[in-house]
Short mmCIF file of C-alpha atoms in Angstrom, two decimals:
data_model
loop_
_atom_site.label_atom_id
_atom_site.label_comp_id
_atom_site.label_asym_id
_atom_site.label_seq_id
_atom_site.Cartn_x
_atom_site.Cartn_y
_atom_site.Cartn_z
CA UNK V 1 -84.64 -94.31 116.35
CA UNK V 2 -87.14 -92.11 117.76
CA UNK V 3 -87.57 -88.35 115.87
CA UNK V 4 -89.60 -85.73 118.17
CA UNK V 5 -91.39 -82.60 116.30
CA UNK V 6 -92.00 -80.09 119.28
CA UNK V 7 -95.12 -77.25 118.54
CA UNK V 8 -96.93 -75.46 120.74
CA UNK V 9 -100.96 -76.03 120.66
CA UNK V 10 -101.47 -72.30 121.41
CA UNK V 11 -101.03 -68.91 119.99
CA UNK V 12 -96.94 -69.33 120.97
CA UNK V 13 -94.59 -68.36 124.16
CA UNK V 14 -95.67 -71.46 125.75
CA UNK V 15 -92.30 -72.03 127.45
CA UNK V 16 -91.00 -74.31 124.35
CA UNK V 17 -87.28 -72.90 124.75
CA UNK V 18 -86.93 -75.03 128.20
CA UNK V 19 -88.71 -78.39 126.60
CA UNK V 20 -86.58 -78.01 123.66
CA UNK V 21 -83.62 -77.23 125.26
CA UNK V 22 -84.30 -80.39 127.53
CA UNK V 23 -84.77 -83.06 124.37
CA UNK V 24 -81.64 -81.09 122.98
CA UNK V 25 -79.19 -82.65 124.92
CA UNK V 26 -80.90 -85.82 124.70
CA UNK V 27 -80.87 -85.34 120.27
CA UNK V 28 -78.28 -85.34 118.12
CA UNK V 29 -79.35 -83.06 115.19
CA UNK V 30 -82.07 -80.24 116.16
CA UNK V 31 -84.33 -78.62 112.78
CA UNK V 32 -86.00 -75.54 112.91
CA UNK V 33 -88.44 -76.26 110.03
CA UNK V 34 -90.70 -72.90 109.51
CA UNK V 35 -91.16 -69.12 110.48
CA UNK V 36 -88.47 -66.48 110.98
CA UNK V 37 -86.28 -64.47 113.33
CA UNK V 38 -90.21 -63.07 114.56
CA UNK V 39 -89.97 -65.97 117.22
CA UNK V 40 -88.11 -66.18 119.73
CA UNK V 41 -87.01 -69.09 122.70
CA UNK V 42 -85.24 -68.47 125.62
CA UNK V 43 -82.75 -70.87 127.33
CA UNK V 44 -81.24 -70.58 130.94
CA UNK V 45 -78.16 -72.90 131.05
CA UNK V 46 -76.10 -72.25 133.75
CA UNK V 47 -77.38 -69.22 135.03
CA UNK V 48 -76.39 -67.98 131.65
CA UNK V 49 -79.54 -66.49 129.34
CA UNK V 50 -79.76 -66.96 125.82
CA UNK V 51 -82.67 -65.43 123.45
CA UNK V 52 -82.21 -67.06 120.39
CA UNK V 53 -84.41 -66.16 116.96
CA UNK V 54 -83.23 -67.89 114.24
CA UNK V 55 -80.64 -70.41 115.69
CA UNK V 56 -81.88 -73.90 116.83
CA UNK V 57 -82.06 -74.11 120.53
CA UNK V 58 -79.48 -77.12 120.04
CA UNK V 59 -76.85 -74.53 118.68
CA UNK V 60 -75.97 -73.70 122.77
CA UNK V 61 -75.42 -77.46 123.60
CA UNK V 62 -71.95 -79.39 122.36
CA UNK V 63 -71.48 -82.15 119.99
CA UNK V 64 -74.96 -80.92 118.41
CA UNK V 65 -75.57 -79.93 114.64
CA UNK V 66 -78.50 -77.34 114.17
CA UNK V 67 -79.99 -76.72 111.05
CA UNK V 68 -82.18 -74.20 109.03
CA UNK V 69 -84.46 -75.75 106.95
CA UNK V 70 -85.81 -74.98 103.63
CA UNK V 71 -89.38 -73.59 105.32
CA UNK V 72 -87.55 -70.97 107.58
CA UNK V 73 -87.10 -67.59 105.55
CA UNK V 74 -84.08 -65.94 106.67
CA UNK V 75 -82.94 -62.69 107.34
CA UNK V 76 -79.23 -62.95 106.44
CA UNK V 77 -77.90 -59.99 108.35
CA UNK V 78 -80.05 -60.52 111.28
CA UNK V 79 -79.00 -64.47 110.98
CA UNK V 80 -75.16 -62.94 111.12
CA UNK V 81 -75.49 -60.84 114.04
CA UNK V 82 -77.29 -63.75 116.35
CA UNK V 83 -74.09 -65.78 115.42
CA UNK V 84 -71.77 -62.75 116.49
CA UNK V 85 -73.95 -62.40 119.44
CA UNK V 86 -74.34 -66.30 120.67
CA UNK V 87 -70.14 -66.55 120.00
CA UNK V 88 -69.95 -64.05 122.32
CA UNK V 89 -71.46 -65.64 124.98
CA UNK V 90 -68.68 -68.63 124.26
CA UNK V 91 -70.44 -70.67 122.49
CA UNK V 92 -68.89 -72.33 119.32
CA UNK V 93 -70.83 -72.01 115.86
CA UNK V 94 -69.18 -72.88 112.39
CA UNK V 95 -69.98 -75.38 109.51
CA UNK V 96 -69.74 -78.49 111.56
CA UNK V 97 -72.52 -77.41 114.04
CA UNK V 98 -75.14 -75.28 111.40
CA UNK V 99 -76.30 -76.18 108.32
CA UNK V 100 -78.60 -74.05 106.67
CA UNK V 101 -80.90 -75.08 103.74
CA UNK V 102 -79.71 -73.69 100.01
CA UNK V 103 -83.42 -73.10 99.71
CA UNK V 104 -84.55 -71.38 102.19
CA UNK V 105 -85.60 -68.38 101.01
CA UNK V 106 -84.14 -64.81 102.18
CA UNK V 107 -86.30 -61.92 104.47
CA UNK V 108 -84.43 -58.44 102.85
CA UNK V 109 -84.99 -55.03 103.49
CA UNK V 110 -87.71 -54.41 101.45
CA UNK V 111 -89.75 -57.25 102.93
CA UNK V 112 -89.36 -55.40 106.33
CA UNK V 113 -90.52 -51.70 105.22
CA UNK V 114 -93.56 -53.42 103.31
CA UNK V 115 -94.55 -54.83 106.37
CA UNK V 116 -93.82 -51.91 108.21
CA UNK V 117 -96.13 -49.94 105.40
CA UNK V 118 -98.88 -52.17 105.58
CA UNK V 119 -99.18 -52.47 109.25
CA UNK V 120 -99.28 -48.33 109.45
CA UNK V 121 -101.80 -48.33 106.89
CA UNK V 122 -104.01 -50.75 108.23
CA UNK V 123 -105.33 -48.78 111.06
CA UNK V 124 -107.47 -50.64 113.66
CA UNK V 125 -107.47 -53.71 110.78
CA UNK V 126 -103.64 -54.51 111.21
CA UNK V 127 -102.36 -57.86 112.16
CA UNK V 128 -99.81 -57.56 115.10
CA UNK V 129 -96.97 -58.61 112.95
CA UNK V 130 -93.67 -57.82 114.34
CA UNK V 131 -92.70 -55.93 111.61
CA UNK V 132 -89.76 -57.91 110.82
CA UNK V 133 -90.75 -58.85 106.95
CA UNK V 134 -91.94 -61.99 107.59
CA UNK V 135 -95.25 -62.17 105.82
CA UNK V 136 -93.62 -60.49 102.21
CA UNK V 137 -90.99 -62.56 102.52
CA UNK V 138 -93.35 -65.76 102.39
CA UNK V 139 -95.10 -64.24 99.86
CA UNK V 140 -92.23 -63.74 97.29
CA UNK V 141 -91.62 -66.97 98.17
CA UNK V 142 -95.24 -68.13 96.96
CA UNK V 143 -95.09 -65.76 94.13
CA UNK V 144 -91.83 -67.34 92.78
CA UNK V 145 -90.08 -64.37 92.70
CA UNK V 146 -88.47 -64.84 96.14
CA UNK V 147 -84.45 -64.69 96.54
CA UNK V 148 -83.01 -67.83 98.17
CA UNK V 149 -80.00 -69.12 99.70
CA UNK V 150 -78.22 -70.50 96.55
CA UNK V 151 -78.95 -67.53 94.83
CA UNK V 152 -76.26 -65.49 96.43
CA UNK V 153 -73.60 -67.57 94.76
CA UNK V 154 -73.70 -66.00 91.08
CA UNK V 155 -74.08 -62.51 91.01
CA UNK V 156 -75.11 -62.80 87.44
CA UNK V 157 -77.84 -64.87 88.65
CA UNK V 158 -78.64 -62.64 91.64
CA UNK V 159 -78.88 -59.53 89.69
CA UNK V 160 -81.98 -60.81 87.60
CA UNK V 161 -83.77 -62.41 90.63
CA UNK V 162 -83.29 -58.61 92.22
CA UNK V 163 -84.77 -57.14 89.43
CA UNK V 164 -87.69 -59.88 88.90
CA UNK V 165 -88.50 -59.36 92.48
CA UNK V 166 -88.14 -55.34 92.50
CA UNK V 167 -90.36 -55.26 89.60
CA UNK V 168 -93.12 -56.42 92.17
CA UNK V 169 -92.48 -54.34 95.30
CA UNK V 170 -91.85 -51.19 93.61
CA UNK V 171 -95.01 -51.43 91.54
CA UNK V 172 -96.85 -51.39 95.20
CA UNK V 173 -94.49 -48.82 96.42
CA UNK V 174 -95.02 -46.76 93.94
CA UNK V 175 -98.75 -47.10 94.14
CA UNK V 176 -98.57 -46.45 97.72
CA UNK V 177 -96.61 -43.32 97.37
CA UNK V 178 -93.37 -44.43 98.43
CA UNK V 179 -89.70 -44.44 96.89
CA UNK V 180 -89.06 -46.87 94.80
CA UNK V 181 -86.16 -49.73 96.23
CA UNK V 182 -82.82 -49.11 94.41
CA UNK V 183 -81.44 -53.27 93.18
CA UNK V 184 -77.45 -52.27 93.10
CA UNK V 185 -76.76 -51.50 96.15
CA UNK V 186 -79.09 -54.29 98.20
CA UNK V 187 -77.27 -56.55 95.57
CA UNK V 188 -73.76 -55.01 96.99
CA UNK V 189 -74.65 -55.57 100.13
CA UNK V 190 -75.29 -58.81 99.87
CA UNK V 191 -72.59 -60.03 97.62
CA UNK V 192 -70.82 -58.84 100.62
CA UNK V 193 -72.13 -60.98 103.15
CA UNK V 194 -72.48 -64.02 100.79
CA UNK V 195 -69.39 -66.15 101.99
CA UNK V 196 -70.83 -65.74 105.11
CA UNK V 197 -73.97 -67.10 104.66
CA UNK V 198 -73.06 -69.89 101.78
CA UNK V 199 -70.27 -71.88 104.04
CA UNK V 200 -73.14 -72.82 106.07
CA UNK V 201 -75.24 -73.93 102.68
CA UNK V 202 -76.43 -77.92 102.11
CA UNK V 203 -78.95 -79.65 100.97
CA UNK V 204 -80.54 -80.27 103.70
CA UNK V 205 -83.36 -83.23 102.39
CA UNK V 206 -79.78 -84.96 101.76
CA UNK V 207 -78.29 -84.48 105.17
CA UNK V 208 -81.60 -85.41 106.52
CA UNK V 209 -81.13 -88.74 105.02
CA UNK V 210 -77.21 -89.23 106.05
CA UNK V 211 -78.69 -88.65 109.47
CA UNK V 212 -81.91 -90.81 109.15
CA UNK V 213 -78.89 -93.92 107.77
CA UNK V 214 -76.82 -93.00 110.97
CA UNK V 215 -79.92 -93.52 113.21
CA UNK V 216 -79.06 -90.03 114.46
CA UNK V 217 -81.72 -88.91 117.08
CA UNK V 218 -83.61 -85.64 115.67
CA UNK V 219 -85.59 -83.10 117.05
CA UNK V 220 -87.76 -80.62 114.82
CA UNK V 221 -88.21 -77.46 116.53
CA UNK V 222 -91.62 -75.57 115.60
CA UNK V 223 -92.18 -71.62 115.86
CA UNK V 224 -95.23 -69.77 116.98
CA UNK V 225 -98.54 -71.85 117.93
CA UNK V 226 -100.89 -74.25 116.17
CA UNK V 227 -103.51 -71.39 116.53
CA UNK V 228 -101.01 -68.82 114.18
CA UNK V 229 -101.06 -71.80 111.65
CA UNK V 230 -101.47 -69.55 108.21
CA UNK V 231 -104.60 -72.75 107.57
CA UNK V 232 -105.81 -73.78 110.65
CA UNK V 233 -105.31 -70.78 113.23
CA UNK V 234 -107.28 -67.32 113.58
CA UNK V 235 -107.00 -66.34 110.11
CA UNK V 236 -106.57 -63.15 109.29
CA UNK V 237 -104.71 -62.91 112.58
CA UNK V 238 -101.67 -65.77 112.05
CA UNK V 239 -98.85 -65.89 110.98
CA UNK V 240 -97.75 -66.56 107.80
CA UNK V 241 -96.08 -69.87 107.46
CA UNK V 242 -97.72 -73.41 108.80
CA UNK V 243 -97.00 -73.93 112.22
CA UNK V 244 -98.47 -77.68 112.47
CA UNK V 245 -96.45 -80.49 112.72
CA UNK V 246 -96.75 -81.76 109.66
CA UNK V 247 -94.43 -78.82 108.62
CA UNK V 248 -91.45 -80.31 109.90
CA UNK V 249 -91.32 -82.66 106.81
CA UNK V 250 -92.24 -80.02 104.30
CA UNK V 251 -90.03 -77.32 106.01
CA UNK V 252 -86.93 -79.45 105.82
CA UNK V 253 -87.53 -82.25 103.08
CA UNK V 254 -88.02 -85.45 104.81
CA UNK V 255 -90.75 -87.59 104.60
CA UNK V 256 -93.53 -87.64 107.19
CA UNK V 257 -93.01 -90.91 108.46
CA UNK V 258 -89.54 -89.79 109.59
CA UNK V 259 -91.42 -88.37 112.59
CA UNK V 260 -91.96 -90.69 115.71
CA UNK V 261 -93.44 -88.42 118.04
CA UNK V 262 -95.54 -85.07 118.25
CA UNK V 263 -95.01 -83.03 121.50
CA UNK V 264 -97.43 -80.24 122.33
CA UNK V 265 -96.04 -77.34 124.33
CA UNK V 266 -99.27 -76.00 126.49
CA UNK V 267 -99.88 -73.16 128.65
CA UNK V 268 -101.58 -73.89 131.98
CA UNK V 269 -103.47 -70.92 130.90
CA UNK V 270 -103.78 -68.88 127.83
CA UNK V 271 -101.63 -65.92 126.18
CA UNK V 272 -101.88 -64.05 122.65
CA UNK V 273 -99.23 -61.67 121.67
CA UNK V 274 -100.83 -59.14 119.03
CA UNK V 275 -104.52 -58.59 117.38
CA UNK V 276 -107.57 -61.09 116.75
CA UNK V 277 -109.73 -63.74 118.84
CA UNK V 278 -109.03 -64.57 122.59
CA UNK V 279 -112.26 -66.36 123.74
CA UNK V 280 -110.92 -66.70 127.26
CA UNK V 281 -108.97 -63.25 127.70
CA UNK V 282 -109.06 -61.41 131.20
CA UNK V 283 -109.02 -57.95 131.13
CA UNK V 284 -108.89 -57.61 134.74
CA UNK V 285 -106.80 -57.92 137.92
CA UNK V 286 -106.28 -61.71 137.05
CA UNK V 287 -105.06 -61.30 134.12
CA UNK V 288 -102.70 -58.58 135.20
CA UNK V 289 -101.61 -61.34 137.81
CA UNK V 290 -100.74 -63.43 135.65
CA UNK V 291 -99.13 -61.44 132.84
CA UNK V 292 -96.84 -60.56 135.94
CA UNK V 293 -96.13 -63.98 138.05
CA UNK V 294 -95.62 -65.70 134.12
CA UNK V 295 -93.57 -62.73 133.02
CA UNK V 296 -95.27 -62.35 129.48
CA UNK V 297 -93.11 -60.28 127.52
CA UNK V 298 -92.56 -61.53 124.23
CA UNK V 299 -88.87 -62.83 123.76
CA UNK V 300 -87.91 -60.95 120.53
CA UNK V 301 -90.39 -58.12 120.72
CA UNK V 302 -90.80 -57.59 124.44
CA UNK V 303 -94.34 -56.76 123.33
CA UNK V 304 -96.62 -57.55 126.43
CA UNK V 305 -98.73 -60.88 126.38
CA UNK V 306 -102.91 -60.70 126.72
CA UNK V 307 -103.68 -63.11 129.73
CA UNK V 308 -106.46 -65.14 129.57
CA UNK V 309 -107.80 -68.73 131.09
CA UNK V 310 -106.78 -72.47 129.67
CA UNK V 311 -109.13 -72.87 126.33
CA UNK V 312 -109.46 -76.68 126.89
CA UNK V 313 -111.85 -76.15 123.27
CA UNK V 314 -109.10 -74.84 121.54
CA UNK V 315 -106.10 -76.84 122.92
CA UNK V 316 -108.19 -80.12 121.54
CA UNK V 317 -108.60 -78.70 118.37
CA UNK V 318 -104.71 -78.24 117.87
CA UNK V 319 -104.46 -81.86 118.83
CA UNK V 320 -106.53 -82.89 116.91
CA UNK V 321 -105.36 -81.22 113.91
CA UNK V 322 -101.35 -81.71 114.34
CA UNK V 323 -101.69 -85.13 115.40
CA UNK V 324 -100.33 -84.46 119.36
CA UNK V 325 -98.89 -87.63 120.67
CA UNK V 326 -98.87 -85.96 124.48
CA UNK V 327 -98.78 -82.41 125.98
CA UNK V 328 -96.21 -80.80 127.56
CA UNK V 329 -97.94 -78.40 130.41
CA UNK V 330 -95.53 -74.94 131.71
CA UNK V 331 -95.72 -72.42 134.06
CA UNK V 332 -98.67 -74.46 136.55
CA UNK V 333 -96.61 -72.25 139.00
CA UNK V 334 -97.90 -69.46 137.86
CA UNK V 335 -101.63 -70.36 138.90
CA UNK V 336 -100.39 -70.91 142.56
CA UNK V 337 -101.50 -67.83 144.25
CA UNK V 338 -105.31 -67.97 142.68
CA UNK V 339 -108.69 -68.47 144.76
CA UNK V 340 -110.15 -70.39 142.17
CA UNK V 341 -109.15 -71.52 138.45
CA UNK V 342 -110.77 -71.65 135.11
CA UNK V 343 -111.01 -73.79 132.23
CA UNK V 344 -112.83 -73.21 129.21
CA UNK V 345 -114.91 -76.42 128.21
CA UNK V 346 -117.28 -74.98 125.59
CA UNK V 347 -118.28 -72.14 123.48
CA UNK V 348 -121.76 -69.78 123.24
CA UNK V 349 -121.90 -69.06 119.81
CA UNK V 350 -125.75 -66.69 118.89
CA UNK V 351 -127.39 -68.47 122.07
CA UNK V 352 -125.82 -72.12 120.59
CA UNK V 353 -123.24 -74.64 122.22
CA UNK V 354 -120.67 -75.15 120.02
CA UNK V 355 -117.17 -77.32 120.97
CA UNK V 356 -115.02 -76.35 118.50
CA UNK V 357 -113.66 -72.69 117.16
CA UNK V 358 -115.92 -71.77 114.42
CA UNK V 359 -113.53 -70.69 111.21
CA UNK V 360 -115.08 -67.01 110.36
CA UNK V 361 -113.27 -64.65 112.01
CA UNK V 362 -116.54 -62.57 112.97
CA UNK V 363 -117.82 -65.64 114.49
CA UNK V 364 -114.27 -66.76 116.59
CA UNK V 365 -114.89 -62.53 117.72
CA UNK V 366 -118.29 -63.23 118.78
CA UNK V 367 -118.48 -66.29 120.94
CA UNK V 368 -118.32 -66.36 124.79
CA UNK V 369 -116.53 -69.47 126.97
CA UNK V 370 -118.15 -71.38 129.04
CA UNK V 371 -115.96 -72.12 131.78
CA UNK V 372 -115.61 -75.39 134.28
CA UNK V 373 -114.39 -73.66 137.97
CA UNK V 374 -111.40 -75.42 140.01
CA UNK V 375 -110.49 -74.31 143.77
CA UNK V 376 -107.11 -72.84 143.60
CA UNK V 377 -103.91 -75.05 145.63
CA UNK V 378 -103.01 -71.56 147.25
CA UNK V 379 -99.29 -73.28 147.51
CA UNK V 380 -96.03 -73.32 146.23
CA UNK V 381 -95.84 -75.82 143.16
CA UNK V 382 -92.84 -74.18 141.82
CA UNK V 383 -89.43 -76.13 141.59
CA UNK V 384 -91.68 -79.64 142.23
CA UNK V 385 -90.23 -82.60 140.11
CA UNK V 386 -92.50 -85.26 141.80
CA UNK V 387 -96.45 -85.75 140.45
CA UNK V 388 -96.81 -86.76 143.87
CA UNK V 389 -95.92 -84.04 145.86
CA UNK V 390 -98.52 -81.32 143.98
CA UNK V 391 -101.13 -80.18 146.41
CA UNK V 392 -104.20 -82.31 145.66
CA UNK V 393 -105.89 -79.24 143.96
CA UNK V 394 -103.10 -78.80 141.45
CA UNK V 395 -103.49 -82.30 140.70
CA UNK V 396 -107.06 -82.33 140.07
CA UNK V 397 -107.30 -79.43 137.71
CA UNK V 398 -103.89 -81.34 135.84
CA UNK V 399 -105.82 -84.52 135.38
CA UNK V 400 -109.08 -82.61 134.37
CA UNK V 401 -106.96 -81.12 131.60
CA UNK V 402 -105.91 -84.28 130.63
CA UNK V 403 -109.09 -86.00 130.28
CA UNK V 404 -110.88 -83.40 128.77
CA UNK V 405 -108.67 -82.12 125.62
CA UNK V 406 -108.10 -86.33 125.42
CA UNK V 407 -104.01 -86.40 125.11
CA UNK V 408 -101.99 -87.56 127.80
CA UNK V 409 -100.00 -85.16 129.66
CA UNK V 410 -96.12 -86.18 129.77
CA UNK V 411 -94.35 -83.46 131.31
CA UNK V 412 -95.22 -80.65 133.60
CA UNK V 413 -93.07 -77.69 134.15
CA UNK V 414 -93.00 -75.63 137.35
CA UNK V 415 -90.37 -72.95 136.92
CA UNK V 416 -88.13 -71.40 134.49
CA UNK V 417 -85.34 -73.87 135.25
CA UNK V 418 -84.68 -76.47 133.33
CA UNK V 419 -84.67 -79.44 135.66
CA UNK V 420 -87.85 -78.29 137.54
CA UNK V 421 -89.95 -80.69 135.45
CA UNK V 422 -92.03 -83.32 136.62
CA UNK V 423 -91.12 -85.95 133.44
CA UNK V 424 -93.96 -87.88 132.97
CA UNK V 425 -93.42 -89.95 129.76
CA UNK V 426 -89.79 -88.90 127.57
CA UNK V 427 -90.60 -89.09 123.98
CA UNK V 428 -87.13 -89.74 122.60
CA UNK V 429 -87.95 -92.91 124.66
CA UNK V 430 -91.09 -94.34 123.90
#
């Protein structure tokens, strides 16, 4: 039975709610295996929008079970209200639909104003974190001090983690000049929402395995892009869990040869949501054009997207690095109105060629594209579901892409709507 891991081989927002919404109704079990309620994927079924954070994309389908793994940090009463929220919208969530990990480790309020501190503080060296305690969170988490899931059933027990991990952040906030976090009533609080949060509790490395015996189709559903990978992306500027595909068996529990096939969600251009490197950014009238045609407001922040060109360099790295079985290319639609189009095939590094992005973050600052030139199709692509029916232009700068970052290219999106795909090659299938 095949098992799909879907990441996206950018910086993120590179239309993976549609692709994963599309394998969702084709899986029987859908993971989220990493990062927080910081990213977001949007679904349009039915005319009907939903901006989901936390929840696996598969949550909106029927006869689905979504599941938190053990790599996701969770923000219980943020978790809570997307439930309310999604319910609203009629759609059915209780404990035979979501599972969520008895590990994963809890985002509380005190994560979020340390973030919130640091970010101030920083000045023109901050990160572009969303400010939503992400980064602390993982931290505590590293540090051993972190509250989890499974905590919240003893208060006995959850009283001493409190004050283990309080011990920490107020020695910073007081060094920082700021009040010091009171434990009883953050441990009220959540002793209040803990039945909540606990009926959805399992081991999930053990339900993993039920599935795996049941030959249960599953789909792993990454966060962010390869290029915010905490090891392998533009470090300082990343985020702060790993975002390669790997992750989905340390994030959940199962072993790596449970995954069959690794799907790469690609821009046909480029988009960064915060600070740090963009080799190929446009800070002009093209850019603006295509911040507006692709709409690139960030899901959960609404923060607006940097435009830039495809970076074929750094789309082969991710590849390369998170073992991409085939690419998934969104929003060509969006390139329909240009003259020409632009892909970045190499670097200028200090008067040097380079093909790959240099690690040093002064360097990855420094370095200039070089850029291959396509004439633009100057016609409608969107809503096309046949290869064959692209304008010949569109085509050649597709299979250009495709030969130079070396992966084939199984999919190609052309609109916000869910069956205006061009299906190529169906991993759940191969």
């Amino acid at each position: 039975m095949k098992n799909v891991v879907v990441v996206g081989s950018q910086w993120g927002d590179e239309g993976k709610g549609k692709i994963v919404d599309w394998l969702s109704e084709q899986a029987d079990v859908v993971i989220r295996f990493q990062g927080g309620h910081n990213a977001g994927h949007t679904l349009v079924i039915d005319g009907v929008t939903y901006k989901l954070r936390l929840l696996p994309s598969g949550i909106v389908r029927k006869n689905k079970i979504s599941v938190i793994g053990n790599g996701v940090v969770i923000d219980p009463w943020a978790l809570l209200e997307e439930i309310k929220e999604i319910r609203s919208k009629g759609i059915h969530v209780d404990i035979e639909n979501l599972i969520i990990s008895e590990s994963a480790n809890l985002i509380l309020p005190f994560h979020r104003e340390m973030d919130e501190i640091r970010e101030d503080a920083a000045g023109k060296g901050k990160i572009g974190t969303t400010r939503r305690g992400i980064g602390p969170a993982y931290e505590d988490k590293v540090g051993r001090r972190s509250i989890r899931v499974m905590d919240l059933r003893s208060e006995k027990n959850l009283d001493q983690r409190l004050t283990s991990v309080l011990l920490h952040h107020n020695a910073i906030r007081k060094g920082l000049g700021k009040k010091i976090f009171e434990k009883n009533q953050l441990k009220k609080e959540l002793l209040k929402i803990a039945p909540e949060i606990l009926k959805f509790s399992q081991p999930v490395w053990l339900k993993i395995d039920e599935f795996k015996k049941k030959k249960k189709k599953i789909l792993f559903e990454g966060a962010q892009g390869i290029l915010l990978d905490v090891d392998h992306g533009t470090y300082p500027f990343v985020t702060s869990s790993n975002t390669v595909a790997s992750s989905a068996a340390t994030g959940t529990g199962c072993g790596t040869n449970t995954i069959s096939y690794v799907l790469g969600i690609t821009k046909a251009y480029t988009t960064r949501v915060g600070e740090g490197p963009f080799p190929t950014e446009l800070k002009d009238n093209i850019g603006d054009i295509l911040g507006i045609r692709g709409k690139e407001f960030g899901t959960v922040t609404s923060r607006k997207r940097r435009c830039g060109w495809f970076d074929g360099v750094l789309v082969r790295q991710s590849i390369k690095i998170s073992g991409i079985d085939g690419i998934a290319l969104t929003k060509l639609d969006v390139l329909d109105e240009l003259d020409e189009v632009k892909m970045c095939i190499q670097y200028e590094l200090d008067g040097k060629k380079i093909d790959y992005l240099p690690a040093a973050v002064e360097d990855q600052l420094k370095i200039k594209p070089v850029y291959k030139t396509f004439p633009g199709w100057k016609k409608p692509t969107n809503g096309i579901k046949n290869l064959d029916e692209l304008p010949k232009n569109a085509k050649d700068y597709i299979y250009a892409v495709e030969d130079f970052i070396g992966t084939k290219i199984s999919s190609i999106s052309t609109s916000p709507e869910r069956d205006d795909t061009i299906l190529i090659e169906n991993p759940f299938e191969i």
